[in-house]
């Protein structure tokens, strides 16, 4: 795993949070999904608190890659595993642990194919939970964030 992935998570949290509130009207403390794309790093979809470094999960992919890198803060002592749950489908994924950056702690990063049943459920229905150790976290996409989720997966899966 490259350290740049973990650094990117922190930077994206700041960029995504700032860009999300440009339209105004959102509560600053509400968690939501935001989308960001760069030519060098591909597309990123993050769930967190706008205008903060409080990111619960980030997904990243290169266009047409058919694979997603998922990063999330890991609970203390948890193994480097994430279970994705969506619409009755569960998938246990093993990955790697790395430093979380400025706030301390650690991140788990896993590779997930875009045809993963839980990711397909998230892309089509907006429902997703992450289970790490004893902790389960819902990161559902509300109606307003569903466009960002759809764009992310369309970009990751686009035909070459």
One Martini backbone bead per residue (centre of mass of N, CA, C, O) as a GRO file, in nm:
protein
  160
    1UNK     BB    1   0.098   0.035   0.021
    2UNK     BB    2   0.050   0.367  -0.024
    3UNK     BB    3   0.094   0.667   0.135
    4UNK     BB    4  -0.074   0.844  -0.064
    5UNK     BB    5  -0.354   0.736   0.014
    6UNK     BB    6  -0.357   0.856   0.305
    7UNK     BB    7  -0.306   1.148   0.230
    8UNK     BB    8  -0.547   1.179   0.038
    9UNK     BB    9  -0.770   1.148   0.245
   10UNK     BB   10  -0.715   1.415   0.396
   11UNK     BB   11  -0.729   1.607   0.152
   12UNK     BB   12  -1.012   1.529   0.053
   13UNK     BB   13  -1.171   1.615   0.298
   14UNK     BB   14  -1.118   1.915   0.258
   15UNK     BB   15  -1.209   1.952  -0.036
   16UNK     BB   16  -1.490   1.818  -0.024
   17UNK     BB   17  -1.606   1.995   0.202
   18UNK     BB   18  -1.581   2.266   0.056
   19UNK     BB   19  -1.740   2.196  -0.210
   20UNK     BB   20  -2.018   2.110  -0.087
   21UNK     BB   21  -2.098   2.414   0.037
   22UNK     BB   22  -2.137   2.608  -0.210
   23UNK     BB   23  -2.460   2.585  -0.220
   24UNK     BB   24  -2.569   2.564   0.044
   25UNK     BB   25  -2.793   2.478   0.329
   26UNK     BB   26  -2.619   2.297   0.487
   27UNK     BB   27  -2.525   2.122   0.739
   28UNK     BB   28  -2.207   2.110   0.875
   29UNK     BB   29  -2.258   1.820   1.048
   30UNK     BB   30  -2.334   1.658   0.808
   31UNK     BB   31  -2.332   1.366   0.655
   32UNK     BB   32  -2.168   1.299   0.331
   33UNK     BB   33  -2.139   1.270  -0.013
   34UNK     BB   34  -1.842   1.314  -0.218
   35UNK     BB   35  -1.699   1.439  -0.525
   36UNK     BB   36  -1.378   1.367  -0.693
   37UNK     BB   37  -1.152   1.481  -0.965
   38UNK     BB   38  -0.849   1.362  -1.121
   39UNK     BB   39  -0.619   1.280  -1.347
   40UNK     BB   40  -0.408   1.140  -1.148
   41UNK     BB   41  -0.631   0.996  -0.924
   42UNK     BB   42  -0.913   1.019  -1.012
   43UNK     BB   43  -1.183   0.898  -0.837
   44UNK     BB   44  -1.374   1.029  -0.549
   45UNK     BB   45  -1.549   0.894  -0.257
   46UNK     BB   46  -1.689   1.064   0.028
   47UNK     BB   47  -1.763   1.014   0.379
   48UNK     BB   48  -1.863   1.315   0.559
   49UNK     BB   49  -1.769   1.616   0.699
   50UNK     BB   50  -1.797   1.913   0.614
   51UNK     BB   51  -1.525   2.109   0.672
   52UNK     BB   52  -1.341   1.846   0.734
   53UNK     BB   53  -1.151   1.550   0.863
   54UNK     BB   54  -1.429   1.382   0.883
   55UNK     BB   55  -1.378   1.058   0.768
   56UNK     BB   56  -1.523   0.740   0.716
   57UNK     BB   57  -1.507   0.712   0.388
   58UNK     BB   58  -1.310   0.599   0.097
   59UNK     BB   59  -1.327   0.608  -0.258
   60UNK     BB   60  -1.123   0.473  -0.532
   61UNK     BB   61  -1.054   0.538  -0.892
   62UNK     BB   62  -0.996   0.447  -1.208
   63UNK     BB   63  -1.084   0.473  -1.503
   64UNK     BB   64  -1.181   0.155  -1.608
   65UNK     BB   65  -1.081  -0.050  -1.364
   66UNK     BB   66  -1.297  -0.224  -1.180
   67UNK     BB   67  -1.175  -0.078  -0.913
   68UNK     BB   68  -1.168  -0.033  -0.552
   69UNK     BB   69  -1.054   0.188  -0.302
   70UNK     BB   70  -1.088   0.133   0.046
   71UNK     BB   71  -1.110   0.375   0.316
   72UNK     BB   72  -1.075   0.347   0.685
   73UNK     BB   73  -1.114   0.383   0.999
   74UNK     BB   74  -0.976   0.195   1.258
   75UNK     BB   75  -1.019   0.025   1.517
   76UNK     BB   76  -0.878  -0.058   1.787
   77UNK     BB   77  -0.743  -0.380   1.721
   78UNK     BB   78  -0.824  -0.425   1.445
   79UNK     BB   79  -0.835  -0.585   1.176
   80UNK     BB   80  -0.762  -0.586   0.820
   81UNK     BB   81  -1.099  -0.551   0.803
   82UNK     BB   82  -1.398  -0.557   0.586
   83UNK     BB   83  -1.752  -0.534   0.594
   84UNK     BB   84  -1.988  -0.541   0.347
   85UNK     BB   85  -2.328  -0.391   0.348
   86UNK     BB   86  -2.604  -0.466   0.110
   87UNK     BB   87  -2.905  -0.575   0.052
   88UNK     BB   88  -2.814  -0.864   0.205
   89UNK     BB   89  -2.514  -0.825   0.144
   90UNK     BB   90  -2.190  -0.986   0.206
   91UNK     BB   91  -1.834  -0.874   0.250
   92UNK     BB   92  -1.518  -0.996   0.310
   93UNK     BB   93  -1.221  -0.790   0.361
   94UNK     BB   94  -0.879  -0.779   0.300
   95UNK     BB   95  -0.592  -0.584   0.414
   96UNK     BB   96  -0.447  -0.279   0.523
   97UNK     BB   97  -0.249  -0.107   0.749
   98UNK     BB   98  -0.233   0.247   0.842
   99UNK     BB   99  -0.182   0.559   0.880
  100UNK     BB  100  -0.405   0.847   0.948
  101UNK     BB  101  -0.236   1.085   1.047
  102UNK     BB  102  -0.301   1.367   1.223
  103UNK     BB  103  -0.507   1.200   1.430
  104UNK     BB  104  -0.425   0.930   1.412
  105UNK     BB  105  -0.410   0.609   1.401
  106UNK     BB  106  -0.596   0.402   1.162
  107UNK     BB  107  -0.605   0.243   0.843
  108UNK     BB  108  -0.806   0.076   0.612
  109UNK     BB  109  -0.722  -0.110   0.310
  110UNK     BB  110  -0.920  -0.205   0.021
  111UNK     BB  111  -1.003  -0.422  -0.240
  112UNK     BB  112  -1.274  -0.369  -0.488
  113UNK     BB  113  -1.486  -0.485  -0.694
  114UNK     BB  114  -1.748  -0.350  -0.877
  115UNK     BB  115  -1.904  -0.648  -0.866
  116UNK     BB  116  -1.978  -0.626  -0.592
  117UNK     BB  117  -2.264  -0.672  -0.428
  118UNK     BB  118  -2.253  -0.434  -0.223
  119UNK     BB  119  -2.175  -0.219  -0.435
  120UNK     BB  120  -2.423  -0.259  -0.613
  121UNK     BB  121  -2.626  -0.184  -0.391
  122UNK     BB  122  -2.519   0.100  -0.347
  123UNK     BB  123  -2.546   0.205  -0.641
  124UNK     BB  124  -2.869   0.140  -0.654
  125UNK     BB  125  -2.964   0.223  -0.324
  126UNK     BB  126  -2.756   0.368  -0.101
  127UNK     BB  127  -2.667   0.117   0.072
  128UNK     BB  128  -2.427   0.118   0.359
  129UNK     BB  129  -2.206  -0.096   0.548
  130UNK     BB  130  -1.953  -0.105   0.803
  131UNK     BB  131  -1.742  -0.372   0.929
  132UNK     BB  132  -1.532  -0.340   1.230
  133UNK     BB  133  -1.528  -0.562   1.425
  134UNK     BB  134  -1.766  -0.422   1.654
  135UNK     BB  135  -1.816  -0.213   1.417
  136UNK     BB  136  -2.105  -0.036   1.285
  137UNK     BB  137  -2.150   0.161   0.974
  138UNK     BB  138  -2.354   0.391   0.835
  139UNK     BB  139  -2.336   0.513   0.465
  140UNK     BB  140  -2.570   0.645   0.338
  141UNK     BB  141  -2.736   0.766   0.054
  142UNK     BB  142  -2.892   1.024  -0.026
  143UNK     BB  143  -3.064   1.171  -0.270
  144UNK     BB  144  -2.841   1.392  -0.327
  145UNK     BB  145  -2.587   1.175  -0.335
  146UNK     BB  146  -2.657   0.970  -0.570
  147UNK     BB  147  -2.511   1.110  -0.808
  148UNK     BB  148  -2.223   1.064  -0.706
  149UNK     BB  149  -2.237   0.757  -0.695
  150UNK     BB  150  -2.307   0.707  -0.993
  151UNK     BB  151  -2.061   0.847  -1.115
  152UNK     BB  152  -1.844   0.679  -0.988
  153UNK     BB  153  -1.929   0.395  -1.102
  154UNK     BB  154  -1.934   0.471  -1.401
  155UNK     BB  155  -1.632   0.541  -1.414
  156UNK     BB  156  -1.509   0.270  -1.310
  157UNK     BB  157  -1.688   0.088  -1.540
  158UNK     BB  158  -1.609   0.189  -1.792
  159UNK     BB  159  -1.541   0.136  -2.099
  160UNK     BB  160  -1.242   0.103  -2.291
   0.00000   0.00000   0.00000
